[in-house]
Amino acid sequence: MATSLTWTGSKSSGPSFAASGALTESASLRWILIGTALVFLSVFLFLPLAVVFSSALERGIGAYLAGIRDPDALSAIRLTLLAAGIAVPLNMVFGVAAAWALGKFDFIGKSILISLIDLPFSVSPVVSGFIYVLMFGLQGLLGPWLIDHGIRIIFAVPGIILATIFVTFPFVARELLPTVQAQGNDEEEAAVSLGASGWQTFWHVTLPNARWALIYGVILCNARAMGEFGAVSVVSGHIRGLTNTMPLHIEVVYDDYQFVAAFAVASLLALLGLVTLAVKSLIEWQARRAAQIAQAGGGEP
């Protein structure tokens, strides 16, 4: 398809080109693309969500609440929140430290560290769960020593927390790293030249400039932590009321043909995901608005 450009600039303002209609899609093509996207979303997103909520409320609100108030369900909810509440702050600290080190400094082994951060993305969660079993299980590398000292990790809460931390630790670092690299070192060097210490530079210059990426990474990390299934399934032992998270509890009660209870907890997990999506969209809007204000005012957001 040929492309024609029209000169609209001047010597003072610099070159500027406006594309002709050759670069504009026809109305029919736009409607086809929009329709295809809507059909795809309807089949793979809206319809499954509708099935989850309709199945959860199939026998009325009483059965729905009973499924959520079940002691095993409440235990699964508490364990899910506990695992996410521990994994997310730890991964936030790790992500900030890793992004700062990788984005601001050059050192031997930098590329290796970046590859290690991406490891949970390339390794199956089930495999990562088996790694913990091989390390901390009864027949594992450290298993006998842990048993002798009364420490239980596999088929217990610590194993679930460790597995959750492993599968979620890249999110914050990966969201922060491009932002930290794009900032450069000019502002930090200016702060240091004015007498700021390293911590003052980090807290007042580096971190505020990356706050939106940090919040976005924390949101993604929390969403993955609450919905993780594979690695947690391997290390949990599926002990009802003790080591089942929400995804594992849904599987167990569904296999027991308690469909309403399973869909009730699934709807709650879906609601948490929708809230996460809403917060993510709000953060993105705030970030765009802050960038527009900064661009209009010629300063930092």
Short mmCIF file of C-alpha atoms in Angstrom, two decimals:
data_model
loop_
_atom_site.label_atom_id
_atom_site.label_comp_id
_atom_site.label_asym_id
_atom_site.label_seq_id
_atom_site.Cartn_x
_atom_site.Cartn_y
_atom_site.Cartn_z
CA MET A 1 0.00 0.00 0.00
CA ALA A 2 1.45 3.31 -1.06
CA THR A 3 1.96 6.00 1.53
CA SER A 4 1.87 9.70 0.74
CA LEU A 5 2.98 12.40 3.17
CA THR A 6 2.19 16.09 3.18
CA TRP A 7 4.70 18.67 4.46
CA THR A 8 3.17 20.81 7.21
CA GLY A 9 6.22 22.22 8.92
CA SER A 10 8.32 25.34 8.65
CA LYS A 11 11.95 26.23 8.97
CA SER A 12 11.49 27.46 12.53
CA SER A 13 9.34 24.63 13.84
CA GLY A 14 11.23 21.82 12.17
CA PRO A 15 9.96 19.06 9.88
CA SER A 16 6.43 17.82 10.36
CA PHE A 17 4.48 15.48 8.14
CA ALA A 18 0.81 14.63 8.09
CA ALA A 19 -0.27 11.27 6.69
CA SER A 20 -2.86 11.24 3.95
CA GLY A 21 -5.89 8.97 3.81
CA ALA A 22 -3.67 6.14 2.56
CA LEU A 23 -2.79 5.41 6.21
CA THR A 24 -6.38 5.53 7.46
CA GLU A 25 -8.33 2.26 7.68
CA SER A 26 -11.75 2.09 6.11
CA ALA A 27 -14.83 2.10 8.31
CA SER A 28 -15.64 -1.50 7.43
CA LEU A 29 -12.16 -2.67 8.45
CA ARG A 30 -12.42 -0.82 11.77
CA TRP A 31 -15.78 -2.44 12.51
CA ILE A 32 -14.40 -5.87 11.61
CA LEU A 33 -11.45 -5.42 13.97
CA ILE A 34 -13.66 -4.11 16.79
CA GLY A 35 -16.16 -6.92 16.27
CA THR A 36 -13.41 -9.55 16.30
CA ALA A 37 -12.03 -8.16 19.56
CA LEU A 38 -15.50 -8.09 21.14
CA VAL A 39 -16.24 -11.67 20.07
CA PHE A 40 -12.90 -12.83 21.45
CA LEU A 41 -13.48 -11.05 24.78
CA SER A 42 -17.03 -12.35 25.00
CA VAL A 43 -16.03 -15.98 24.45
CA PHE A 44 -12.87 -16.05 26.57
CA LEU A 45 -13.63 -13.47 29.29
CA PHE A 46 -17.19 -12.23 29.66
CA LEU A 47 -18.92 -15.59 29.14
CA PRO A 48 -16.74 -17.51 31.64
CA LEU A 49 -17.23 -14.75 34.23
CA ALA A 50 -20.97 -14.85 33.68
CA VAL A 51 -20.98 -18.64 34.11
CA VAL A 52 -18.99 -18.39 37.34
CA PHE A 53 -21.32 -15.84 38.95
CA SER A 54 -24.54 -17.44 37.65
CA SER A 55 -23.45 -20.87 38.88
CA ALA A 56 -22.48 -19.42 42.26
CA LEU A 57 -25.94 -17.88 42.68
CA GLU A 58 -27.81 -20.80 41.13
CA ARG A 59 -29.36 -21.88 44.45
CA GLY A 60 -29.82 -18.43 45.89
CA ILE A 61 -27.88 -16.05 48.05
CA GLY A 62 -28.18 -18.32 51.08
CA ALA A 63 -26.29 -21.20 49.46
CA TYR A 64 -23.79 -18.71 48.06
CA LEU A 65 -23.01 -17.27 51.50
CA ALA A 66 -22.92 -20.75 53.01
CA GLY A 67 -20.23 -21.75 50.53
CA ILE A 68 -18.10 -18.76 51.51
CA ARG A 69 -18.76 -19.11 55.26
CA ASP A 70 -17.71 -22.73 55.30
CA PRO A 71 -14.81 -23.16 57.80
CA ASP A 72 -12.56 -24.69 55.13
CA ALA A 73 -13.35 -21.84 52.74
CA LEU A 74 -12.62 -19.22 55.40
CA SER A 75 -9.35 -20.98 56.19
CA ALA A 76 -8.42 -20.96 52.50
CA ILE A 77 -9.23 -17.25 52.25
CA ARG A 78 -7.10 -16.46 55.31
CA LEU A 79 -4.19 -18.53 54.01
CA THR A 80 -4.38 -16.86 50.59
CA LEU A 81 -4.32 -13.41 52.16
CA LEU A 82 -1.47 -14.46 54.48
CA ALA A 83 0.66 -15.80 51.62
CA ALA A 84 0.03 -12.69 49.53
CA GLY A 85 0.56 -10.41 52.53
CA ILE A 86 4.02 -11.88 53.12
CA ALA A 87 5.12 -12.47 49.52
CA VAL A 88 4.16 -9.07 48.12
CA PRO A 89 6.10 -6.87 50.61
CA LEU A 90 9.17 -9.10 50.37
CA ASN A 91 9.06 -9.06 46.58
CA MET A 92 8.55 -5.30 46.64
CA VAL A 93 11.75 -4.85 48.65
CA PHE A 94 13.62 -7.28 46.39
CA GLY A 95 12.24 -5.68 43.24
CA VAL A 96 13.24 -2.18 44.27
CA ALA A 97 16.74 -3.30 45.26
CA ALA A 98 17.22 -5.35 42.09
CA ALA A 99 15.91 -2.62 39.77
CA TRP A 100 18.07 0.00 41.45
CA ALA A 101 21.20 -2.15 41.23
CA LEU A 102 20.59 -3.24 37.63
CA GLY A 103 19.39 0.12 36.39
CA LYS A 104 21.96 2.38 38.01
CA PHE A 105 25.17 0.34 38.20
CA ASP A 106 27.36 -1.83 35.98
CA PHE A 107 28.97 -4.88 37.57
CA ILE A 108 30.20 -8.36 36.73
CA GLY A 109 27.35 -10.84 36.44
CA LYS A 110 24.68 -8.25 35.68
CA SER A 111 23.28 -10.20 32.74
CA ILE A 112 23.23 -13.37 34.84
CA LEU A 113 21.22 -11.63 37.55
CA ILE A 114 18.70 -10.41 34.96
CA SER A 115 18.34 -13.97 33.66
CA LEU A 116 17.82 -15.30 37.19
CA ILE A 117 15.08 -12.75 37.82
CA ASP A 118 13.29 -14.04 34.71
CA LEU A 119 13.63 -17.66 35.85
CA PRO A 120 10.08 -18.02 37.27
CA PHE A 121 8.71 -16.85 33.92
CA SER A 122 10.50 -19.65 32.05
CA VAL A 123 10.10 -22.47 34.58
CA SER A 124 6.76 -24.19 35.10
CA PRO A 125 5.25 -23.43 38.53
CA VAL A 126 4.86 -27.19 39.06
CA VAL A 127 8.59 -27.64 38.52
CA SER A 128 9.37 -24.89 41.01
CA GLY A 129 7.14 -26.63 43.53
CA PHE A 130 9.01 -29.90 43.02
CA ILE A 131 12.28 -28.05 43.56
CA TYR A 132 11.11 -27.10 47.04
CA VAL A 133 10.01 -30.69 47.68
CA LEU A 134 13.46 -31.93 46.66
CA MET A 135 15.07 -29.40 48.97
CA PHE A 136 12.82 -29.42 52.03
CA GLY A 137 10.79 -32.65 51.70
CA LEU A 138 11.18 -35.68 53.94
CA GLN A 139 13.58 -37.29 51.47
CA GLY A 140 14.99 -33.97 50.30
CA LEU A 141 18.39 -32.40 50.69
CA LEU A 142 17.56 -30.59 53.93
CA GLY A 143 14.53 -32.65 54.90
CA PRO A 144 16.10 -34.93 57.54
CA TRP A 145 17.78 -32.00 59.31
CA LEU A 146 14.53 -30.02 59.35
CA ILE A 147 12.58 -32.99 60.74
CA ASP A 148 15.18 -33.53 63.47
CA HIS A 149 14.75 -29.91 64.55
CA GLY A 150 10.98 -29.92 64.37
CA ILE A 151 10.77 -27.62 61.37
CA ARG A 152 8.14 -28.43 58.75
CA ILE A 153 8.12 -26.61 55.42
CA ILE A 154 6.60 -28.96 52.85
CA PHE A 155 2.86 -29.65 53.33
CA ALA A 156 2.75 -26.67 55.68
CA VAL A 157 2.24 -22.92 55.52
CA PRO A 158 5.98 -22.03 55.13
CA GLY A 159 6.19 -24.08 51.93
CA ILE A 160 3.16 -22.30 50.49
CA ILE A 161 4.68 -18.92 51.29
CA LEU A 162 8.04 -19.88 49.77
CA ALA A 163 6.38 -21.16 46.59
CA THR A 164 4.31 -17.98 46.32
CA ILE A 165 7.39 -15.82 46.76
CA PHE A 166 9.25 -17.71 44.05
CA VAL A 167 6.58 -17.46 41.36
CA THR A 168 5.88 -13.77 42.03
CA PHE A 169 9.28 -12.18 42.66
CA PRO A 170 9.99 -11.06 39.05
CA PHE A 171 6.94 -8.80 38.72
CA VAL A 172 8.05 -5.76 40.72
CA ALA A 173 11.62 -5.88 39.46
CA ARG A 174 10.56 -6.27 35.84
CA GLU A 175 8.12 -3.35 36.04
CA LEU A 176 10.62 -1.07 37.76
CA LEU A 177 13.74 -1.86 35.72
CA PRO A 178 12.77 -0.11 32.43
CA THR A 179 11.62 2.98 34.33
CA VAL A 180 14.80 3.19 36.40
CA GLN A 181 16.96 2.71 33.30
CA ALA A 182 15.05 5.39 31.38
CA GLN A 183 15.59 7.94 34.17
CA GLY A 184 19.33 7.99 33.73
CA ASN A 185 21.67 9.28 36.42
CA ASP A 186 21.51 13.04 35.89
CA GLU A 187 19.09 13.81 38.72
CA GLU A 188 20.87 11.50 41.17
CA GLU A 189 24.24 13.08 40.33
CA ALA A 190 22.76 16.54 40.79
CA ALA A 191 21.36 15.55 44.19
CA VAL A 192 24.69 14.11 45.30
CA SER A 193 26.52 17.23 44.13
CA LEU A 194 24.17 19.29 46.31
CA GLY A 195 25.14 17.26 49.37
CA ALA A 196 22.44 14.55 49.47
CA SER A 197 23.44 11.19 50.85
CA GLY A 198 22.81 7.92 49.01
CA TRP A 199 19.64 7.16 50.98
CA GLN A 200 18.35 10.71 50.58
CA THR A 201 18.91 10.49 46.83
CA PHE A 202 17.09 7.17 46.69
CA TRP A 203 14.09 8.24 48.80
CA HIS A 204 13.64 11.73 47.35
CA VAL A 205 14.76 11.33 43.73
CA THR A 206 14.91 7.75 42.44
CA LEU A 207 11.87 6.23 44.16
CA PRO A 208 9.39 9.09 43.53
CA ASN A 209 10.21 9.03 39.82
CA ALA A 210 9.43 5.31 39.68
CA ARG A 211 6.41 5.28 41.99
CA TRP A 212 3.84 4.45 39.30
CA ALA A 213 5.86 1.50 38.00
CA LEU A 214 6.32 0.31 41.59
CA ILE A 215 2.60 0.43 42.34
CA TYR A 216 1.82 -1.30 39.05
CA GLY A 217 4.31 -4.07 39.80
CA VAL A 218 2.90 -4.56 43.30
CA ILE A 219 -0.61 -4.90 41.88
CA LEU A 220 0.49 -7.55 39.37
CA CYS A 221 2.48 -9.36 42.04
CA ASN A 222 -0.51 -9.43 44.38
CA ALA A 223 -2.83 -10.72 41.65
CA ARG A 224 -0.46 -13.59 40.82
CA ALA A 225 0.07 -14.40 44.50
CA MET A 226 -3.67 -14.77 45.17
CA GLY A 227 -4.30 -16.85 42.06
CA GLU A 228 -1.25 -19.12 42.08
CA PHE A 229 -2.11 -22.80 41.74
CA GLY A 230 0.66 -24.99 40.29
CA ALA A 231 3.57 -24.47 42.69
CA VAL A 232 1.31 -24.17 45.73
CA SER A 233 -0.51 -27.36 44.76
CA VAL A 234 2.73 -29.35 44.84
CA VAL A 235 3.92 -28.15 48.26
CA SER A 236 0.57 -27.86 50.08
CA GLY A 237 -0.52 -31.48 50.43
CA HIS A 238 -4.16 -30.39 49.95
CA ILE A 239 -4.92 -30.58 53.68
CA ARG A 240 -8.39 -29.13 54.14
CA GLY A 241 -8.57 -26.27 56.57
CA LEU A 242 -4.79 -26.09 56.87
CA THR A 243 -2.85 -25.85 53.60
CA ASN A 244 -5.48 -25.16 50.95
CA THR A 245 -5.45 -21.71 49.38
CA MET A 246 -8.48 -20.39 47.54
CA PRO A 247 -7.58 -21.95 44.15
CA LEU A 248 -6.85 -25.30 45.81
CA HIS A 249 -10.07 -25.16 47.86
CA ILE A 250 -12.05 -24.52 44.68
CA GLU A 251 -10.53 -27.63 43.07
CA VAL A 252 -11.21 -29.80 46.13
CA VAL A 253 -14.87 -28.86 46.61
CA TYR A 254 -15.51 -29.04 42.86
CA ASP A 255 -14.12 -32.58 42.79
CA ASP A 256 -16.51 -33.37 45.68
CA TYR A 257 -19.42 -32.22 43.47
CA GLN A 258 -20.08 -29.19 45.69
CA PHE A 259 -20.50 -27.00 42.65
CA VAL A 260 -22.21 -24.04 44.31
CA ALA A 261 -19.55 -23.83 47.02
CA ALA A 262 -16.79 -24.09 44.42
CA PHE A 263 -18.26 -21.37 42.23
CA ALA A 264 -18.95 -19.18 45.27
CA VAL A 265 -15.28 -19.11 46.23
CA ALA A 266 -14.34 -18.81 42.55
CA SER A 267 -16.59 -15.76 42.25
CA LEU A 268 -14.87 -14.21 45.25
CA LEU A 269 -11.49 -14.83 43.66
CA ALA A 270 -12.81 -13.36 40.39
CA LEU A 271 -14.02 -10.29 42.27
CA LEU A 272 -10.56 -9.84 43.75
CA GLY A 273 -9.17 -10.05 40.22
CA LEU A 274 -11.65 -7.48 38.93
CA VAL A 275 -10.80 -5.13 41.79
CA THR A 276 -7.12 -5.59 40.97
CA LEU A 277 -7.86 -4.79 37.32
CA ALA A 278 -9.80 -1.67 38.32
CA VAL A 279 -6.98 -0.46 40.56
CA LYS A 280 -4.48 -1.20 37.77
CA SER A 281 -6.54 0.87 35.30
CA LEU A 282 -6.78 3.70 37.82
CA ILE A 283 -3.02 3.67 38.38
CA GLU A 284 -2.40 3.76 34.62
CA TRP A 285 -4.79 6.70 34.25
CA GLN A 286 -3.10 8.55 37.11
CA ALA A 287 0.30 7.91 35.56
CA ARG A 288 -0.81 9.23 32.16
CA ARG A 289 -2.40 12.27 33.77
CA ALA A 290 0.73 12.99 35.80
CA ALA A 291 2.86 12.68 32.64
CA GLN A 292 0.58 15.06 30.74
CA ILE A 293 0.71 17.61 33.56
CA ALA A 294 4.47 17.32 33.74
CA GLN A 295 4.78 17.74 29.97
CA ALA A 296 2.51 20.77 30.00
CA GLY A 297 4.36 22.37 32.91
CA GLY A 298 7.82 21.40 31.69
CA GLY A 299 8.67 19.68 34.96
CA GLU A 300 8.64 16.32 36.69
CA PRO A 301 5.32 14.71 37.75
#
